[in-house]
Coordinates of C-alpha atoms and ligand atoms in Angstrom, one line a residue:
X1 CA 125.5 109.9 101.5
X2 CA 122.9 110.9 104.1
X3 CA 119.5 108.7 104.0
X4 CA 116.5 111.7 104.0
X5 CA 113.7 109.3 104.9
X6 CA 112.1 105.9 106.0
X7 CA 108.6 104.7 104.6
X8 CA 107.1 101.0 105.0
X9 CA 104.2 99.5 103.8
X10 CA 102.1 95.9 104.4
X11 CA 102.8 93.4 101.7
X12 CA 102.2 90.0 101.5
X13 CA 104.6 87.1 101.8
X14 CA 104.4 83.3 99.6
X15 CA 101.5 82.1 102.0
X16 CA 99.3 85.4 101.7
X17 CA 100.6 86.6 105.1
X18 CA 101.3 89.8 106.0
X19 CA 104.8 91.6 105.9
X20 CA 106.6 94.3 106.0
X21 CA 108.8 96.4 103.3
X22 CA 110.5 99.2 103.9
X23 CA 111.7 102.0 101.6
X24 CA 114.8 103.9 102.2
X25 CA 115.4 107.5 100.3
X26 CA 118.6 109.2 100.1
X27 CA 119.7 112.6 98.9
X28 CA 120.2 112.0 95.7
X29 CA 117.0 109.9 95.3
X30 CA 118.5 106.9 95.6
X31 CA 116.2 104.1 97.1
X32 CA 116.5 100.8 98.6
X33 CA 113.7 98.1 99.9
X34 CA 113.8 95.9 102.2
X35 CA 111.3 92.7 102.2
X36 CA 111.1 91.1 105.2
X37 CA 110.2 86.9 104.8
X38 CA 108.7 84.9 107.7
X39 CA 108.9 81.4 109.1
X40 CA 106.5 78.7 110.1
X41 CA 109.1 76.3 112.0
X42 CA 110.7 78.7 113.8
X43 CA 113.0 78.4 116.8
X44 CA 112.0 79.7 120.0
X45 CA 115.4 81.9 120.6
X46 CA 114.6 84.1 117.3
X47 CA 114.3 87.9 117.8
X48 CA 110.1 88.3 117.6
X49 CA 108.5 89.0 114.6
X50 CA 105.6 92.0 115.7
X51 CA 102.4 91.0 114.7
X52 CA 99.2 93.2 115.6
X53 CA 97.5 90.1 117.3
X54 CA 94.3 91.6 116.1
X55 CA 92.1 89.0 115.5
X56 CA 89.5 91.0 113.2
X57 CA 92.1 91.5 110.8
X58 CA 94.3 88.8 108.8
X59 CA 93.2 86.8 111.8
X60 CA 95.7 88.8 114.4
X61 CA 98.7 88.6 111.6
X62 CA 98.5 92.1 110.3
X63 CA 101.9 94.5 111.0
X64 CA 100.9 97.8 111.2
X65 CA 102.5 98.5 114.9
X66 CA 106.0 97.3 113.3
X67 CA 105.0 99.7 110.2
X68 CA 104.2 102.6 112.8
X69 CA 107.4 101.9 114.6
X70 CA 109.0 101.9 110.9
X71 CA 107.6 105.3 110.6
X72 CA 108.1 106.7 114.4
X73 CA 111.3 105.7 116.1
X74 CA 113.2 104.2 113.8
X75 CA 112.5 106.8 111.1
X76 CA 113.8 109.1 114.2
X77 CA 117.0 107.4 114.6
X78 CA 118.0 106.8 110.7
X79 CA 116.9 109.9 109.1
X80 CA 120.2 111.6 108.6
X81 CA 123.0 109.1 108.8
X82 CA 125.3 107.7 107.0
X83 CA 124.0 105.2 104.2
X84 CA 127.4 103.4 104.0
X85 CA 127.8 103.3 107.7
X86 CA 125.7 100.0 107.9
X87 CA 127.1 98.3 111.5
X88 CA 126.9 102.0 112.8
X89 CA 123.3 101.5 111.9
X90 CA 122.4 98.6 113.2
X91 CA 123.8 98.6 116.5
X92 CA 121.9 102.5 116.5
X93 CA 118.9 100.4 116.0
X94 CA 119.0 97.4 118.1
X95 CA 120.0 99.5 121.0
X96 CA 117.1 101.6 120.0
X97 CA 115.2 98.8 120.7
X98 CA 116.5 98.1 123.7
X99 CA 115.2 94.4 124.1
X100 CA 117.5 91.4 123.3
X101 CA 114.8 89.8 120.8
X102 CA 114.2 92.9 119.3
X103 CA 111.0 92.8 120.9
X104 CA 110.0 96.0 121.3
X105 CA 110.2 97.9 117.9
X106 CA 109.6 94.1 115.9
X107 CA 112.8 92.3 113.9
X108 CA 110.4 92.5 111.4
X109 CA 110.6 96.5 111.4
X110 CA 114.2 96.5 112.3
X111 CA 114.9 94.2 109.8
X112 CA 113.0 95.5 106.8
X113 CA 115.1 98.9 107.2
X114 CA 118.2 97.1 108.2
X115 CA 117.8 95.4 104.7
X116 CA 116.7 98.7 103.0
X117 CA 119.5 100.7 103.8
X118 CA 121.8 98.0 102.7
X119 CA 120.3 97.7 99.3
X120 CA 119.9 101.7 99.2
X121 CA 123.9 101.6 100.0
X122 CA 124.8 99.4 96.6
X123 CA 122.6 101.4 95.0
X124 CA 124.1 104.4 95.3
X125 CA 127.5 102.8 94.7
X126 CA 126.0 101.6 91.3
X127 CA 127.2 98.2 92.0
X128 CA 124.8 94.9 92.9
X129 CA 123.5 94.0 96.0
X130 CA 126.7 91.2 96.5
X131 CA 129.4 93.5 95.6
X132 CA 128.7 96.2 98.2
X133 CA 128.0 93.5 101.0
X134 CA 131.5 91.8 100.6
X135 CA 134.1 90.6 98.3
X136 CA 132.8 86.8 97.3
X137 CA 132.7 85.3 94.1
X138 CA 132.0 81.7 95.2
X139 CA 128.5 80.3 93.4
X140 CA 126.6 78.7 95.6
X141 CA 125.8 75.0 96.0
X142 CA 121.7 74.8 96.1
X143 CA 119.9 72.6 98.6
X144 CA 116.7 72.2 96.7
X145 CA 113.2 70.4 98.3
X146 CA 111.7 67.9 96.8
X147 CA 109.3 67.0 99.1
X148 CA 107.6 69.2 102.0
X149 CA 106.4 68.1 105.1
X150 CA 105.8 69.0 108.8
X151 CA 104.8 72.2 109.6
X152 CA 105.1 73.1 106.1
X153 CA 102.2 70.3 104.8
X154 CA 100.1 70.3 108.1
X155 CA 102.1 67.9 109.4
X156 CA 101.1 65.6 106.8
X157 CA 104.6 63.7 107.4
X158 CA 106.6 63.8 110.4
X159 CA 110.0 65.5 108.7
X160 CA 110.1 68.6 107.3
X161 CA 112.2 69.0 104.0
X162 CA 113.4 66.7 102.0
X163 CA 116.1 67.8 99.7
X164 CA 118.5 66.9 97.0
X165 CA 122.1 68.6 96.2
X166 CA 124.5 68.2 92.9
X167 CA 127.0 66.5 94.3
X168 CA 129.6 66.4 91.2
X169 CA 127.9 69.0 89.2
X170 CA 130.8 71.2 87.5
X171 CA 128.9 74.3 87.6
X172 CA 126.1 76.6 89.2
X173 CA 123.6 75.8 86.3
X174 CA 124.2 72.1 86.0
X175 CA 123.1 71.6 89.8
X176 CA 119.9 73.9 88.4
X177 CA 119.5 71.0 85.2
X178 CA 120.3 68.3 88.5
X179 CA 117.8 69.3 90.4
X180 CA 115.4 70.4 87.5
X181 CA 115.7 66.5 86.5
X182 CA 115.5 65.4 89.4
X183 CA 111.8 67.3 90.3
X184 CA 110.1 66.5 87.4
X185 CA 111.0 62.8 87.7
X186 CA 109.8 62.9 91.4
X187 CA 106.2 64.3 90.2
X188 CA 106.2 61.5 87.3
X189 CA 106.8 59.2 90.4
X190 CA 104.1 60.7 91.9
X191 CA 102.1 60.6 89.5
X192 CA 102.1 56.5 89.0
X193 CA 101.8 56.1 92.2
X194 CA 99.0 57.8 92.5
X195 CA 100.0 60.0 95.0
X196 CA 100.5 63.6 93.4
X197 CA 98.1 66.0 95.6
X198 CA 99.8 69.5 94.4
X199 CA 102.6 71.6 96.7
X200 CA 103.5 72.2 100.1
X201 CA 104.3 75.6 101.1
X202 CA 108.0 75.6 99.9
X203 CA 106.9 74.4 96.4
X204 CA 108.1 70.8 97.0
X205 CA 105.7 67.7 96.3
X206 CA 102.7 67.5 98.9
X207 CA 103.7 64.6 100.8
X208 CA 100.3 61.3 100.7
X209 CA 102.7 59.1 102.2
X210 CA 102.0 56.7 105.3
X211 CA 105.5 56.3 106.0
X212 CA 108.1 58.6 106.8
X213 CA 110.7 56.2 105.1
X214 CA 108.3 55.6 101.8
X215 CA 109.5 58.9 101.0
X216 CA 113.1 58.4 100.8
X217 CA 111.9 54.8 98.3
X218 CA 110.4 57.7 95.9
X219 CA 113.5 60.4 96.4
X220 CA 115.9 57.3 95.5
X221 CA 113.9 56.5 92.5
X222 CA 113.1 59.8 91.4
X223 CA 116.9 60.3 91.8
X224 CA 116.9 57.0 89.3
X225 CA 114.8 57.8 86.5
X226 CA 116.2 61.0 86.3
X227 CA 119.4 59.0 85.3
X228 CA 121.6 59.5 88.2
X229 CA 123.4 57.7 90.6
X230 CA 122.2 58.1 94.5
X231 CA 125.0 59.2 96.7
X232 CA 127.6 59.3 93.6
X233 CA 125.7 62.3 91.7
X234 CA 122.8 63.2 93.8
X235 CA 122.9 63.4 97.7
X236 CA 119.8 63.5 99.9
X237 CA 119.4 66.3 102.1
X238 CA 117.2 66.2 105.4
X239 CA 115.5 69.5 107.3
X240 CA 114.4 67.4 110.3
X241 CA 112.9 70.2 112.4
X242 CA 113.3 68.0 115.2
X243 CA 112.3 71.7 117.2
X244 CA 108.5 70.5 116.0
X245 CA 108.8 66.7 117.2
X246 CA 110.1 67.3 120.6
X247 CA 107.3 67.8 123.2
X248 CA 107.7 66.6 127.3
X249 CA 111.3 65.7 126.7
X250 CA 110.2 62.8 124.1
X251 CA 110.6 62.8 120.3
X252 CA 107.2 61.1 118.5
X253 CA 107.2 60.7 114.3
X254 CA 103.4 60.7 114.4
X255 CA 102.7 59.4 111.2
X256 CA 104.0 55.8 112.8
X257 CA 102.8 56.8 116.0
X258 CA 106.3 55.7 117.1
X259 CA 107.8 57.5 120.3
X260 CA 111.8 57.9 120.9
X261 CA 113.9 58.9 124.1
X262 CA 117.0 61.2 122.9
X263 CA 119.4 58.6 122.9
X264 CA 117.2 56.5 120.6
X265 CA 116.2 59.4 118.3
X266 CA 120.1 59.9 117.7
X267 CA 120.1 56.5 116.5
X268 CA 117.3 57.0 114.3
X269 CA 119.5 59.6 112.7
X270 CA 122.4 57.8 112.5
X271 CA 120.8 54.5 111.3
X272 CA 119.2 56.7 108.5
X273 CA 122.6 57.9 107.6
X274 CA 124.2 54.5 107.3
X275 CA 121.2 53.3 105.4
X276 CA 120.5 56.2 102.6
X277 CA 122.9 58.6 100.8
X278 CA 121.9 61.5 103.2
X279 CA 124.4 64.4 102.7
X280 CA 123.1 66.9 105.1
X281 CA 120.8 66.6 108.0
X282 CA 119.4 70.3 109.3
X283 CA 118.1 70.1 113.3
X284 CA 118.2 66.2 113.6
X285 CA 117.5 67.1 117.4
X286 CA 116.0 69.6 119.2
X287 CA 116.7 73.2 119.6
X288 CA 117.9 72.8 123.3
X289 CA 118.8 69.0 123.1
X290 CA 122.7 69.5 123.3
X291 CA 123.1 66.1 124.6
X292 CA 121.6 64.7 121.7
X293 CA 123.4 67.1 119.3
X294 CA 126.9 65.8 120.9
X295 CA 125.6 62.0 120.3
X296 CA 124.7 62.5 116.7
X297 CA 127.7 64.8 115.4
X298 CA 130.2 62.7 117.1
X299 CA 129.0 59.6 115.8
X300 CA 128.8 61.2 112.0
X301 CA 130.0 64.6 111.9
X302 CA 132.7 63.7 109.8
X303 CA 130.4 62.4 107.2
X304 CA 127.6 64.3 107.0
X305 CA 126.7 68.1 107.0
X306 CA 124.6 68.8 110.6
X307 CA 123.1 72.0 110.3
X308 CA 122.0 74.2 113.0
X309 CA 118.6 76.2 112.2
X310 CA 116.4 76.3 115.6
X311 CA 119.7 75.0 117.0
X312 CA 121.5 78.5 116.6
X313 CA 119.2 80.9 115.4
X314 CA 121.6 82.6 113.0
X315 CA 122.6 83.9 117.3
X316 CA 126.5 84.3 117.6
X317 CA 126.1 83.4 121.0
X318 CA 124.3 80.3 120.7
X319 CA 126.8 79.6 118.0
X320 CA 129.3 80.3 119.9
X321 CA 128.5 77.7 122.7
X322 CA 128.1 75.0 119.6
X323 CA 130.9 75.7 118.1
X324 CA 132.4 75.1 122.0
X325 CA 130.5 72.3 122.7
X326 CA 130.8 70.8 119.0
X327 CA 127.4 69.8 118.3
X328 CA 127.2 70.9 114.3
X329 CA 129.1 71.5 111.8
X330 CA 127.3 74.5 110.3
X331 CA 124.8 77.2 111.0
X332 CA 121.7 77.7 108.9
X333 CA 121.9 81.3 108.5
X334 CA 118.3 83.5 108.4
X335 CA 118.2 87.0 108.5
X336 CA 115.3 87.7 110.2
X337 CA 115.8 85.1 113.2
X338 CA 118.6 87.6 114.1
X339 CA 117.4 90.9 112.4
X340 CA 119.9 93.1 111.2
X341 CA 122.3 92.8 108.1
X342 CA 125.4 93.1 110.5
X343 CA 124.3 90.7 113.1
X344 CA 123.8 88.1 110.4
X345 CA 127.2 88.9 108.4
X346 CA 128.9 88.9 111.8
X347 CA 127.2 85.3 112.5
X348 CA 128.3 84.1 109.1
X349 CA 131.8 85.5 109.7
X350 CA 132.1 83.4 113.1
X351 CA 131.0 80.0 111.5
X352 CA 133.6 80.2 108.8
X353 CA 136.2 81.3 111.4
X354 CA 135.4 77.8 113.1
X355 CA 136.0 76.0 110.3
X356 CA 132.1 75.5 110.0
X357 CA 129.8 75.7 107.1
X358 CA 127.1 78.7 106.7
X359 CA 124.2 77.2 104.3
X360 CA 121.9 80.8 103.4
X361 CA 118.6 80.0 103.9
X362 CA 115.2 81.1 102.6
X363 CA 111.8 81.2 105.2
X364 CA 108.9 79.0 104.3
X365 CA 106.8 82.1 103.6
X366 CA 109.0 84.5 101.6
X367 CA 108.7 87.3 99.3
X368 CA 110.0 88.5 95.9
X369 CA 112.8 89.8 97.2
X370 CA 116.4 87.7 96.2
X371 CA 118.5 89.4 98.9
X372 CA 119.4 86.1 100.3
X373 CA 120.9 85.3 96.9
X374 CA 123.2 88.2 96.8
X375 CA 124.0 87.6 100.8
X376 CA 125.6 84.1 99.6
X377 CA 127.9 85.4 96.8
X378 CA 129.0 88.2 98.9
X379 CA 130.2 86.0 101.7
X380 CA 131.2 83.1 99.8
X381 CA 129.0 81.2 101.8
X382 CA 129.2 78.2 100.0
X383 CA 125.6 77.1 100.2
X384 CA 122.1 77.8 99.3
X385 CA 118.9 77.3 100.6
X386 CA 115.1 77.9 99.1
X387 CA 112.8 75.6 99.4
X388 CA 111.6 73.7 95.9
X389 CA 112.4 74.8 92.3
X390 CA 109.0 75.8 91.7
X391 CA 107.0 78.9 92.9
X392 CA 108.7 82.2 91.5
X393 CA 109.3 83.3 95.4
X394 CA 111.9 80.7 95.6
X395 CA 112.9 80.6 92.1
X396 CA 113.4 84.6 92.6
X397 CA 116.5 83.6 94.4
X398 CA 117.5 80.5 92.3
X399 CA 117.4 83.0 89.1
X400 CA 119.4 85.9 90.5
X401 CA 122.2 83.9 91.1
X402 CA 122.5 83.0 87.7
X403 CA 122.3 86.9 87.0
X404 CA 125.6 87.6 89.1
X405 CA 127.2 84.3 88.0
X406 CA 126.5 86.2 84.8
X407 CA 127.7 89.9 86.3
X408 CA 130.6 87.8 87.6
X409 CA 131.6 86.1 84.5
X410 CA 135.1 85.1 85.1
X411 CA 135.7 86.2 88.1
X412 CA 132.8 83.3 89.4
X413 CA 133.9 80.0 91.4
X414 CA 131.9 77.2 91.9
X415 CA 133.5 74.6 94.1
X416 CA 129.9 72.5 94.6
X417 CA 129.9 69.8 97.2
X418 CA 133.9 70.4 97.5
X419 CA 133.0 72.9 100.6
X420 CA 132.8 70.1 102.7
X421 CA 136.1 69.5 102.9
X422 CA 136.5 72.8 104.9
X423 CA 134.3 71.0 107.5
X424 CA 136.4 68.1 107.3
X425 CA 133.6 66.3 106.0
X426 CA 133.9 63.5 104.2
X427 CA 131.4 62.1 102.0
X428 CA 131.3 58.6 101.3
Ligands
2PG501 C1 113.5 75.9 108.0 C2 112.7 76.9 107.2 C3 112.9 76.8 105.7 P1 110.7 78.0 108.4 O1 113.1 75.2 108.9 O2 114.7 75.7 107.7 O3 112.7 75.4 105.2 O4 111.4 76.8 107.5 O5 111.0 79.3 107.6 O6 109.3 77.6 108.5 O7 111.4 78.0 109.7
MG502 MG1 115.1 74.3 109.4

């Protein structure tokens, strides 16, 4: 089935940014769209988003040269191919682009059709998004925020996310009822303490604390009056973003106005891990920090999930060198920080390979779209990542999964926090 054109628009992601879709036609009439979602917190070695830099309009943000290139070269290249020939596709474009960040052409333009074509693929094959991008059944654990911070709150606290996941929930929708509990008993927390000040940009609870350990006294007691069991039903889940707290080879949590070497920012981590029910830790060191990554995953690795985001870039080659090197045990996966659908099925492919865990991820400014939904099913990922359980451009994603689980019907698994154990982690 032969794709007959390429169109792309500006749309606007969760933060009222610009971004790109793109529309891909085939002969029957089929269509596909891509949505492509953007970070805030984002690693130095991702492919470059093109922005127009324009600062009369949407103060320099606006994408019209990716939207031209959309509807110039890249039009050019896929008009005419093969809809189901998706890696032929790909590779056509990123050598189209010539660049290894994608620079030229924009992974936001590269992407948006990369994404398109892939959706305009299951279409035509009347079957869902999931079912045409591989053969997984496996629901998804969710990592859900509870409380935003860094980049995401104006650096309002020093760490980024702070998130819960349903450690011994049975099913899909009873980590959604978890979690659900869990939130509204963190904004009646809030609420008494007088410190409720609305949303940061992943839907979690605006962070007014003066400490960055106060907030892990209010996870553990929202965790409480929701009726659970810390570390026994409901696990704590860190996004550090360490990326955003390294500057002239020194770590600094502002908030405290306390500054750390490596060695004693691994500590931090660890001492945090011995001290709370932390599950999970995403970037607990910097991007380019393999020293400190080594310290901190050999000291808990076998405990705790540590997730590379900045760290790997959803880039098989940076992956690669982790995976030797064995600073993680699992790869935040983003499509757009690679840019194509085969790069990042090819990067999920590798981590599992290793005996590693991919956790799906979401962008802190994100769309409608709930590709990254199907994207988990499909490769039985294992894990789930969207910011907060508010805001319908995360609960977009949350939702659709209980649409397939629903498609799926027996055919679903659900192994929750039992995916570990393929990372030979154990928890506690
Ligand atoms: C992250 C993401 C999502 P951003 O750091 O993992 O939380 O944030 O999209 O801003 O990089
Ligand atoms: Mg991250």
């Amino acid at each position: 089935m032969k794709i007959t054109s390429l169109d792309a628009l500006q749309i606007f992601d969760s933060r009222g940014n610009p971004t790109v879709e793109v529309i891909a036609t085939l002969e029957d009439g089929t269509t596909g769209h891509g949505l492509v979602p953007s970070g805030a917190s984002t690693g130095h070695h991702e492919a470059l988003e093109l922005r127009d830099g324009d600062q009369s309009r949407f103060r320099g943000k606006s994408v019209f040269n990716a939207i031209s290139h959309v509807h110039g070269e890249i039009a050019h290249a896929v008009v005419g191919r093969d809809v189901f020939d998706q890696s032929g596709l790909d590779a056509a474009l990123i050598s189209l682009d010539g660049t290894p960040g994608k620079s030229r052409l924009g992974a936001n333009a590269i992407l948006g059709t990369s994404m398109a074509v892939a959706q305009a693929a299951a279409n035509a094959k009347r079957v869902p998004l999931y079912a045409s991008l591989g053969d997984g059944t496996l629901l998804p654990l969710p990592e859900i925020q509870i409380f935003g911070g860094g980049k995401h709150a104006q650096g309002r606290i020093d760490i980024q996310d702070f998130m819960i996941m349903a450690l011994t929930a049975k099913s899909y929708d009873e980590t959604l009822e978890v979690t659900s509990n869990v939130f509204q008993a963190a904004a009646d927390i809030m609420r008494q303490r007088g410190l409720l000040a609305g949303v940061a940009d992943e839907g979690g609870y605006w962070p007014m604390f003066d400490r960055n350990e106060d907030v892990f006294d209010a996870l553990l007691a929202a965790i409480e009056l929701a009726g659970y069991t810390p570390g026994r039903e409901v696990g704590i889940s860190l996004d550090i973003a360490a990326t955003d707290l390294f500057h002239d080879g020194h770590y600094t949590l502002g908030l405290e106005k306390r500054r750390f070497t490596t060695e004693e920012f691994a500590a931090l981590m660890i001492e945090w891990v011995d001290k709370y029910p932390i599950v999970s830790i995403e970037d607990p060191m910097a991007e380019d920090d393999w020293e400190g990554w080594k310290i901190v995953r050999n000291a808990i690795g076998h405990r705790c999930q540590l997730i590379g985001d900045d760290h790997f870039t959803t880039n098989i080659t940076r992956i690669e060198r982790g995976i030797a090197a064995n600073t993680a045990n699992a790869v935040l996966i983003k499509l757009n920080q690679i840019g194509t659908v085969t790069e990042t099925l090819a990067a999920i492919r590798r981590t599992q390979a290793a005996g590693w865990l991919p956790v799906v991820s979401a962008r802190s400014g994100e769309t409608e779209d709930a590709f990254i939904a199907h994207l988990a099913v499909a490769t039985n990922a294992g894990q789930l990542k969207v910011g907060s359980f508010s805001r319908s451009e995360r609960m977009a994603k949350w939702n659709e999964v209980l649409r397939i689980q629903r498609q799926l019907g027996s055919r679903a698994r659900f192994i929750g926090a039992g995916i570990f154990s393929q990372a030979g982690i154990s928890l506690p």
